[in-house]
Amino acid sequence: MLIVFGSQTGTTESFAQIVLSFAKMRGIDNVRLVSGDAIEPSKLKDEKLIVFLTSTFYNGEFPDNMRTLWKYLQSTSDSFKDTQFCVFGLGNSTTKNNFCVAAKELSAQMTKLGGEEIVPPVYSDEYAEAGHETAFRPWMKSVWVKLTGSNMKMSLPKHYKVEAASSASATEIPTTFDTMKVVENITLTPAGHERPVHHITLSLPAGKTYKLTDHVSIAPFNQTALVERMAKRLGVALDDLVSITSLEETAAAKGLPTGKGISVRDVLAKHLDIAAPPTRSFLEGLSTLATNEEESKALEKLAEDMSAGNLYSAMTGGGAGRRPYSLADCLEEYTSIEITLDNLLGNIPTLAQRLYSICSAPRVSANQIELCVVLDQFRSDVNPAMQFQGVASGYLAGLKTGDVVCGNVCDGLLDLPADSSKSLVGVALGSGVAVFRAILQERELQFDEGQDVSRMRLYMGMRRCKEDFLFKEELEKFQNKGLLELIPAFSHDEVGRFDTPATKISEIPEKVAEYLNNGGTYVYCGLGGLVPLYHEEAIIHALAACDDGLTSETAYGVVEDLKTQNRWQVEAYSRDMDEDNTLKTLMDRALQEKPVADRMEGSKMFCFQCGQTNRGVGCTTVGVCGKSPNVAALQDLLIDNLKRLSWYAHRITKAGGDVGVEVNRYTLVATFSTLTNVNFDEARMLEFIAEAGVHTDKLMAMYDEQCKANGTTPDTPSKRATKVFKKKLPKNTKPEVADIEDMVAEGKKVGVLTRFRAARNDALVGLQEMLVYGLKGLCAYTDHSLQYGNERPELYAFVHEAFAFLLSNEASDLGAVLGMLMKCGEINLISLKLLHDSNNTHGEQSPGVAKCLPQKGKAILVSGHDLKILGDLLNACAEHLKKTGVHVNVYTHGEMLPAHGYPNLRASPHLAAHYGWAWQRQSVEFGHFPGPILMTTNCLTKPQDEYKDRMFTAGAVGWPGIAHLGADEGYKVLIDMACELKGFGDEKKFGYPENPFAKSTDNFNVGWGQETVIGAAGTVLDQVGKGNISRFYVIGGCDGYEGERSYYTDLAKALPDTSVVLTVGCGKFRLNHLQFGTIGDTGIPRLLDLGQCNDSYSAVQIALALAGALDCGVNDLPLSIVLSWFEQKAVVVLLSLLSLGIQNIRVGPTVPAFLRPSIMAVLKEKFNLMAIGADVNSDIEKMVAGDQ
């Protein structure tokens, strides 16, 4: 069986992994799992059975890792007559006609190629009651029915044959193990203690040695009582001798003794893990062995139920429903299961080795090793009489003097400094103190020998002083010798007080800083999971508290440096079970409002700056937009560099200096390049980063000179500074891989996820990121004006001020960040006016019609927002016509549609028509355009093979391998390519696929800018008085992939006939195809297209004009604003509206991931900002009522 998956975000891959697991457990031959792009397509026809799982991207496309395979299947003449296949599709029903289209096309094409579809294809909806699980389980069951006959469930394959043996072989120890005798096993805790701690001494075999902080690997045995229960349930005698023979070549690798006599007792006690809960797959296998139908169904449900709060998870997890649930417990509960020893072999895991830290120093105890073992045990919450012990700790706790243990010494995790004069800061939790005992034993010897030994500062966490203070006398001895500063933390000694090493660290942070700032090393030994991070944060905040030059974020960078210098050592362990742990509970409670860093730990990247972010949380493997982890990290690094550049630029400007146009314009375009769907080119990001370093150096020197001249002390940013990349990359030269890797590593140190971890305050970091995103939008709009040569110094000054603010201690104050956000909105109004005036160089917008039909002739397509570039291209086409006599038509796409509303652009005979819809459909529309394509500003998605060779970028836009038109290169290469390509012929319609969310139209009404609408104010007010206008609605903003954006279409359709809709941005494409009619007999449309997203400025001016005419405030107008947001320009527009005090704004289709619930609550209270509702009619009722 070959399992092939196409997955954009990882969801489909996880379901494919489930198919793989169950297929293997069913004994299916040669099961393999691959992504579509990992297959050699020509070999696919040789497969006998293929299981396809694929998601569908918004436009009905295959995921990126399935596209190459799909192209092969579309074009191949290979026959699949000898291949069986089946298809499972994952989709979202809100995408309407595109729901699971990829899976549907795959099923049809494989059938067309002669393949035999063994079961009907199944298409799952993430909005189903149990998500994709709703359809997945029945589909998977149907596949097994087809492949295995009538048996719907997994059977238990037999990997071994078990026969009676006449004699037992001598007990053999695996070659990697030694035998060690128990010298002593004493209990360190009082009798009856809930968590007994054992101090065990084992003798080493002759010639064996160990090193300080080494581990010992122990082979544990199952407890006698459990072994006896299993033997009884299997119906075998423990002393029976059996011989085990492998039935398959690979079975011997599973660690079972084959080819020799062995007792049943030894098989159950020493080899099989019968204490662990049976897996879901094994439970399904057991259901086939249950002769009682009710028990069989119950086992099957237990195995397959994946819903929230299911019984299996409750019993085997760490929640209130847990209970000991070993294989023996299961077999005793379901008495009709007919099972034998050979059903177990190869189907349940063998006993795994357990690692323990050695708590003795080799020079103190050369021939023996000592262990400190906590007996993990808990009682069932369901039945307190039921108690369970961990396999390994229960085994070790029960050892007696003279018993033999199988184990071997192995390297530990810690790599301590060889020089004992270097100080150590230690954190020990519970038995984690054992490692420090060994270290102190060695240091005591060195001290007695006259060596220079530094003092260790050890924070020791335990529950109660009286019962849990391990090695107390020894530690006091080390203290008395001056080798140790011991700071105990007792979590359970005082009611209402919960002390941990972290709280003790925070009480006197100066001590931590003293040790670590003087070449010290941090060592943690204790529980794993989140606990090491919890204490890491305590160290971070201690460092920041002791240094005015450090914030929590930059102190995190200091810790990262300690790690790279090998001065941050962690040895974390997990227990046999998830025992109740008050510390973990405390942390979970504290982190409820701050979960992002913990949920995303270990991600390849983290980005949540746009509306399409994965699952509304963040993109962690690859951006839904196509952004790679490398580009994400480089963009984070670039923003960090811009903050540092602006730190100096702001101070120079504030003191009356001039940083120069080069720095200002660089800051503008570099910031703009990180906006969603603008630049995905690693090389260009490195160039920006290199330029930042050069500019920052010059500004630092300028600032120092300025301070000297003024007699002031320079104000420096926090100490944490990333490496500077200053290499000059020749044009069209790829950077070295080592340079990229180096800068990516630096980028991860300053990225969003790092800042979440450092601050431990998602609300604060989210607002800080909102300011960054607002700046990205502001820089984009300001850059658009710069293309016309228009700029304002106050815009540059604010960008530097805001970036510098984010490096200051003020940025830790939520109120200060909110204030800066409002200022960002205010400043953006200046930028929007500047861009409005700049675009009006093409003439003020006036009503017009944009055709949406092909015009015969050569063709160029322009997408994005840059009307200046469009105007220059139209002029270039006119010059080309004069020189060559060849006419080239120019078509607009996406947010270039409003170009048809500007008289001077509309007057060009080369401006032919509008092609396509909003930006997100370019992957299915551009391939049908018969000419070159120019991308300006943002809105670029991953270019497809069908058209990438005729795509060009300009300005800040970039994609690896796509030709870029520099500012001085002109448009000749674009026009020449248009002349070489066929262009349009006699087609009556464009050839791209129908838009499932909008009805095709032959034209769009455009040109209703603020001048036109305000010019008709008298007529509009008259219609208000006559009752022909009851309310104005601003509906627009960004469009995007999500099917949920059909809300805006549904809202527009449901509005009363007396409504007037003002729309801006590409969100217009959700409603500009609708027929709204006109206002009374005025001829003015009820749907007014104000222009691009930046023309939200026009909406504001119209609202202010209406408010002035009606002598009221904007919030008193019969006006409702419903915004669709996607990227950072929409963020800054929202900030502008809020800065004007405009209330009752609705945003959607989702709340931005960077706005945590607590922040949304603040914005709700202050501005009545709200998310769109689930029902448009309900929202309309509330809007008409004034949202009171």
Short mmCIF file of C-alpha atoms in Angstrom, two decimals, residues 55-346:
data_model
loop_
_atom_site.label_atom_id
_atom_site.label_comp_id
_atom_site.label_asym_id
_atom_site.label_seq_id
_atom_site.Cartn_x
_atom_site.Cartn_y
_atom_site.Cartn_z
CA SER A 55 -6.95 18.89 0.97
CA THR A 56 -8.17 21.57 -1.41
CA PHE A 57 -6.79 25.09 -1.43
CA TYR A 58 -9.23 27.99 -1.67
CA ASN A 59 -9.38 28.32 -5.45
CA GLY A 60 -10.00 24.61 -5.94
CA GLU A 61 -6.29 23.93 -6.25
CA PHE A 62 -4.14 21.09 -4.98
CA PRO A 63 -1.76 21.77 -2.09
CA ASP A 64 1.75 22.76 -3.12
CA ASN A 65 3.18 19.31 -2.33
CA MET A 66 0.65 17.63 -4.64
CA ARG A 67 0.75 19.88 -7.70
CA THR A 68 3.59 18.17 -9.56
CA LEU A 69 1.89 14.79 -9.22
CA TRP A 70 -1.42 16.26 -10.35
CA LYS A 71 0.18 17.76 -13.45
CA TYR A 72 1.59 14.34 -14.31
CA LEU A 73 -1.80 12.67 -13.87
CA GLN A 74 -3.43 15.29 -16.10
CA SER A 75 -0.93 14.86 -18.92
CA THR A 76 0.14 11.22 -18.78
CA SER A 77 -0.94 8.50 -21.14
CA ASP A 78 0.13 5.80 -18.65
CA SER A 79 -2.47 3.16 -17.87
CA PHE A 80 -3.45 2.42 -14.28
CA LYS A 81 -5.55 -0.65 -15.14
CA ASP A 82 -3.58 -2.77 -12.66
CA THR A 83 -3.84 -0.21 -9.84
CA GLN A 84 -6.48 -0.04 -7.14
CA PHE A 85 -7.00 3.28 -5.39
CA CYS A 86 -9.24 5.22 -3.04
CA VAL A 87 -9.55 8.93 -2.19
CA PHE A 88 -10.28 10.89 0.97
CA GLY A 89 -10.71 14.65 0.60
CA LEU A 90 -10.49 17.28 3.30
CA GLY A 91 -12.30 20.54 2.71
CA ASN A 92 -14.31 23.46 4.00
CA SER A 93 -17.93 23.71 2.93
CA THR A 94 -17.82 27.52 3.01
CA THR A 95 -15.73 27.42 -0.18
CA LYS A 96 -18.94 26.43 -1.98
CA ASN A 97 -18.24 25.03 -5.47
CA ASN A 98 -14.59 24.55 -4.57
CA PHE A 99 -15.39 22.19 -1.70
CA CYS A 100 -12.96 19.24 -1.99
CA VAL A 101 -12.52 19.95 -5.70
CA ALA A 102 -8.96 18.61 -5.68
CA ALA A 103 -10.05 15.25 -4.25
CA LYS A 104 -12.99 15.06 -6.67
CA GLU A 105 -10.76 15.75 -9.68
CA LEU A 106 -8.20 13.24 -8.44
CA SER A 107 -10.84 10.51 -8.13
CA ALA A 108 -12.20 11.25 -11.62
CA GLN A 109 -8.76 11.39 -13.25
CA MET A 110 -7.54 8.13 -11.70
CA THR A 111 -10.73 6.45 -12.94
CA LYS A 112 -10.20 7.96 -16.39
CA LEU A 113 -6.68 6.50 -16.44
CA GLY A 114 -8.09 3.03 -15.82
CA GLY A 115 -7.62 2.72 -12.07
CA GLU A 116 -10.06 0.68 -9.97
CA GLU A 117 -11.59 2.76 -7.16
CA ILE A 118 -12.14 0.21 -4.39
CA VAL A 119 -14.54 2.35 -2.31
CA PRO A 120 -16.46 5.53 -3.17
CA PRO A 121 -14.51 8.73 -2.51
CA VAL A 122 -15.37 10.55 0.72
CA TYR A 123 -15.19 14.31 1.22
CA SER A 124 -14.94 15.63 4.76
CA ASP A 125 -15.92 19.06 6.06
CA GLU A 126 -13.99 20.74 8.84
CA TYR A 127 -17.28 22.32 9.92
CA ALA A 128 -18.92 18.95 10.54
CA GLU A 129 -19.86 18.15 14.15
CA ALA A 130 -16.61 16.30 14.84
CA GLY A 131 -14.61 18.00 12.10
CA HIS A 132 -12.87 15.77 9.56
CA GLU A 133 -13.15 12.84 12.00
CA THR A 134 -16.88 12.67 11.19
CA ALA A 135 -16.21 11.30 7.72
CA PHE A 136 -12.72 9.89 8.20
CA ARG A 137 -13.48 6.97 10.53
CA PRO A 138 -16.35 5.52 8.40
CA TRP A 139 -14.27 5.94 5.23
CA MET A 140 -11.27 4.21 6.76
CA LYS A 141 -13.48 1.38 7.99
CA SER A 142 -14.92 0.94 4.48
CA VAL A 143 -11.37 0.63 3.12
CA TRP A 144 -10.53 -2.15 5.59
CA VAL A 145 -13.78 -3.94 4.77
CA LYS A 146 -12.87 -3.90 1.09
CA LEU A 147 -9.32 -5.07 1.69
CA THR A 148 -9.95 -7.70 4.37
CA GLY A 149 -13.40 -9.01 3.44
CA SER A 150 -16.24 -8.95 5.92
CA ASN A 151 -14.03 -8.24 8.92
CA MET A 152 -14.47 -4.55 9.59
CA LYS A 153 -11.87 -4.45 12.32
CA MET A 154 -8.20 -4.99 12.63
CA SER A 155 -7.19 -8.52 13.45
CA LEU A 156 -4.14 -9.32 15.52
CA PRO A 157 -1.46 -10.64 13.18
CA LYS A 158 0.81 -13.36 14.53
CA HIS A 159 4.48 -12.51 14.27
CA TYR A 160 5.76 -15.47 16.33
CA LYS A 161 5.00 -19.12 16.85
CA VAL A 162 4.96 -20.28 20.49
CA GLU A 163 5.63 -23.96 21.22
CA ALA A 164 6.32 -25.99 24.34
CA ALA A 165 10.02 -26.40 25.15
CA SER A 166 11.66 -29.25 27.04
CA SER A 167 14.39 -27.21 28.71
CA ALA A 168 15.33 -23.62 29.40
CA SER A 169 18.48 -21.98 28.11
CA ALA A 170 20.76 -20.24 30.52
CA THR A 171 19.58 -16.70 31.26
CA GLU A 172 21.24 -14.43 28.80
CA ILE A 173 21.86 -10.74 29.26
CA PRO A 174 21.74 -8.48 26.14
CA THR A 175 25.22 -7.58 24.96
CA THR A 176 24.72 -3.92 25.88
CA PHE A 177 23.96 -4.74 29.53
CA ASP A 178 26.04 -5.57 32.56
CA THR A 179 24.83 -7.21 35.75
CA MET A 180 25.08 -5.14 38.91
CA LYS A 181 24.32 -6.29 42.45
CA VAL A 182 22.29 -4.22 44.86
CA VAL A 183 24.54 -3.15 47.74
CA GLU A 184 21.95 -1.09 49.57
CA ASN A 185 18.42 0.23 49.10
CA ILE A 186 17.37 2.70 51.76
CA THR A 187 14.34 4.97 51.89
CA LEU A 188 15.19 8.65 52.37
CA THR A 189 11.63 9.76 53.10
CA PRO A 190 9.55 8.89 56.23
CA ALA A 191 7.42 5.74 56.29
CA GLY A 192 4.03 6.18 54.68
CA HIS A 193 5.18 9.10 52.53
CA GLU A 194 3.04 9.60 49.42
CA ARG A 195 6.10 9.69 47.15
CA PRO A 196 8.85 7.55 48.68
CA VAL A 197 12.40 8.31 47.56
CA HIS A 198 14.93 5.46 47.46
CA HIS A 199 18.69 5.79 47.61
CA ILE A 200 20.04 2.73 45.81
CA THR A 201 23.67 1.65 45.61
CA LEU A 202 24.76 -0.77 42.87
CA SER A 203 28.15 -2.46 42.49
CA LEU A 204 29.93 -1.98 39.18
CA PRO A 205 31.36 -5.02 37.37
CA ALA A 206 35.12 -5.31 37.48
CA GLY A 207 36.87 -2.89 35.14
CA LYS A 208 33.80 -0.69 34.61
CA THR A 209 34.03 3.06 35.27
CA TYR A 210 31.84 6.10 35.00
CA LYS A 211 32.16 9.88 34.73
CA LEU A 212 30.66 12.71 36.72
CA THR A 213 26.98 13.31 35.75
CA ASP A 214 26.77 10.04 33.77
CA HIS A 215 23.53 8.06 33.56
CA VAL A 216 22.75 4.41 34.08
CA SER A 217 20.33 2.61 31.79
CA ILE A 218 18.23 0.08 33.71
CA ALA A 219 16.26 -2.82 32.24
CA PRO A 220 13.17 -2.97 34.49
CA PHE A 221 10.96 -5.98 35.18
CA ASN A 222 7.21 -6.11 35.67
CA GLN A 223 5.94 -6.61 39.20
CA THR A 224 5.14 -10.13 40.31
CA ALA A 225 1.46 -9.46 41.06
CA LEU A 226 0.86 -8.10 37.57
CA VAL A 227 2.70 -11.02 35.97
CA GLU A 228 0.57 -13.50 37.92
CA ARG A 229 -2.65 -11.74 36.85
CA MET A 230 -1.62 -11.87 33.20
CA ALA A 231 -0.69 -15.55 33.36
CA LYS A 232 -4.02 -16.36 34.96
CA ARG A 233 -5.95 -14.45 32.31
CA LEU A 234 -3.97 -16.13 29.50
CA GLY A 235 -4.55 -19.51 31.07
CA VAL A 236 -0.86 -20.44 31.23
CA ALA A 237 1.41 -21.62 34.04
CA LEU A 238 4.27 -19.30 34.89
CA ASP A 239 6.80 -22.11 35.06
CA ASP A 240 5.84 -23.53 31.66
CA LEU A 241 8.74 -23.48 29.22
CA VAL A 242 8.15 -22.22 25.72
CA SER A 243 10.15 -21.73 22.55
CA ILE A 244 9.51 -18.62 20.47
CA THR A 245 10.09 -18.70 16.70
CA SER A 246 9.89 -15.67 14.44
CA LEU A 247 7.45 -15.91 11.53
CA GLU A 248 8.95 -12.92 9.70
CA GLU A 249 12.45 -11.69 9.01
CA THR A 250 12.09 -8.42 10.89
CA ALA A 251 10.37 -9.83 13.97
CA ALA A 252 13.60 -10.68 15.76
CA ALA A 253 14.43 -6.99 15.86
CA LYS A 254 11.59 -6.48 18.31
CA GLY A 255 13.75 -7.70 21.18
CA LEU A 256 12.11 -11.00 22.03
CA PRO A 257 14.20 -14.11 22.83
CA THR A 258 13.82 -16.49 19.90
CA GLY A 259 15.18 -19.95 19.24
CA LYS A 260 15.63 -20.99 22.90
CA GLY A 261 13.60 -22.24 25.80
CA ILE A 262 12.29 -19.62 28.20
CA SER A 263 9.71 -19.67 30.98
CA VAL A 264 6.39 -17.89 30.59
CA ARG A 265 7.32 -16.04 33.78
CA ASP A 266 10.41 -14.56 32.14
CA VAL A 267 8.50 -13.60 28.98
CA LEU A 268 5.88 -11.72 30.97
CA ALA A 269 8.20 -10.30 33.62
CA LYS A 270 11.29 -9.37 31.64
CA HIS A 271 10.25 -8.79 28.05
CA LEU A 272 6.65 -7.65 27.46
CA ASP A 273 5.36 -4.27 28.64
CA ILE A 274 2.12 -5.50 30.16
CA ALA A 275 1.79 -2.52 32.52
CA ALA A 276 1.23 0.07 29.78
CA PRO A 277 -2.30 0.82 28.55
CA PRO A 278 -3.11 -1.12 25.36
CA THR A 279 -2.99 1.05 22.23
CA ARG A 280 -6.14 1.91 20.32
CA SER A 281 -5.01 -0.34 17.48
CA PHE A 282 -4.51 -3.25 19.85
CA LEU A 283 -7.92 -2.64 21.43
CA GLU A 284 -9.50 -2.87 17.99
CA GLY A 285 -7.67 -6.14 17.48
CA LEU A 286 -8.96 -7.40 20.83
CA SER A 287 -12.50 -6.59 19.72
CA THR A 288 -12.18 -9.27 17.04
CA LEU A 289 -11.24 -11.80 19.73
CA ALA A 290 -14.20 -10.97 21.98
CA THR A 291 -16.94 -13.59 21.61
CA ASN A 292 -19.55 -11.42 23.35
CA GLU A 293 -21.03 -9.00 20.83
CA GLU A 294 -21.61 -6.23 23.36
CA GLU A 295 -18.06 -6.46 24.61
CA SER A 296 -16.78 -6.46 21.03
CA LYS A 297 -18.70 -3.28 20.25
CA ALA A 298 -17.57 -1.65 23.48
CA LEU A 299 -13.91 -2.40 22.68
CA GLU A 300 -14.33 -1.11 19.16
CA LYS A 301 -15.88 2.13 20.45
CA LEU A 302 -13.13 2.48 23.02
CA ALA A 303 -10.56 2.16 20.23
CA GLU A 304 -12.20 4.41 17.65
CA ASP A 305 -13.86 7.19 19.63
CA MET A 306 -11.71 10.29 19.11
CA SER A 307 -14.28 12.85 20.27
CA ALA A 308 -13.56 15.30 23.06
CA GLY A 309 -13.67 13.65 26.49
CA ASN A 310 -13.61 10.13 25.06
CA LEU A 311 -13.27 7.26 27.52
CA TYR A 312 -9.86 6.04 26.37
CA SER A 313 -8.25 9.45 26.80
CA ALA A 314 -9.99 9.93 30.15
CA MET A 315 -8.71 6.62 31.52
CA THR A 316 -5.16 6.85 30.22
CA GLY A 317 -4.56 10.60 30.45
CA GLY A 318 -3.88 12.82 33.43
CA GLY A 319 -7.40 14.06 34.05
CA ALA A 320 -9.99 13.30 36.68
CA GLY A 321 -11.18 10.12 34.95
CA ARG A 322 -7.79 8.38 34.96
CA ARG A 323 -7.28 4.98 36.43
CA PRO A 324 -4.73 2.20 36.21
CA TYR A 325 -5.44 0.63 32.85
CA SER A 326 -2.88 -2.00 32.03
CA LEU A 327 -3.40 -4.80 29.54
CA ALA A 328 -4.30 -7.04 32.46
CA ASP A 329 -6.99 -4.60 33.57
CA CYS A 330 -8.46 -4.59 30.07
CA LEU A 331 -8.47 -8.39 29.75
CA GLU A 332 -10.05 -8.78 33.18
CA GLU A 333 -12.77 -6.28 32.30
CA TYR A 334 -13.66 -7.89 28.97
CA THR A 335 -13.83 -11.54 29.92
CA SER A 336 -15.00 -12.86 26.55
CA ILE A 337 -11.71 -12.00 24.84
CA GLU A 338 -10.10 -15.27 23.80
CA ILE A 339 -6.40 -14.54 23.73
CA THR A 340 -3.16 -16.51 23.85
CA LEU A 341 0.47 -15.62 24.41
CA ASP A 342 1.26 -15.56 20.69
CA ASN A 343 -1.39 -12.85 20.21
CA LEU A 344 0.75 -10.59 22.38
CA LEU A 345 4.17 -11.17 20.90
CA GLY A 346 5.03 -8.47 18.39
#
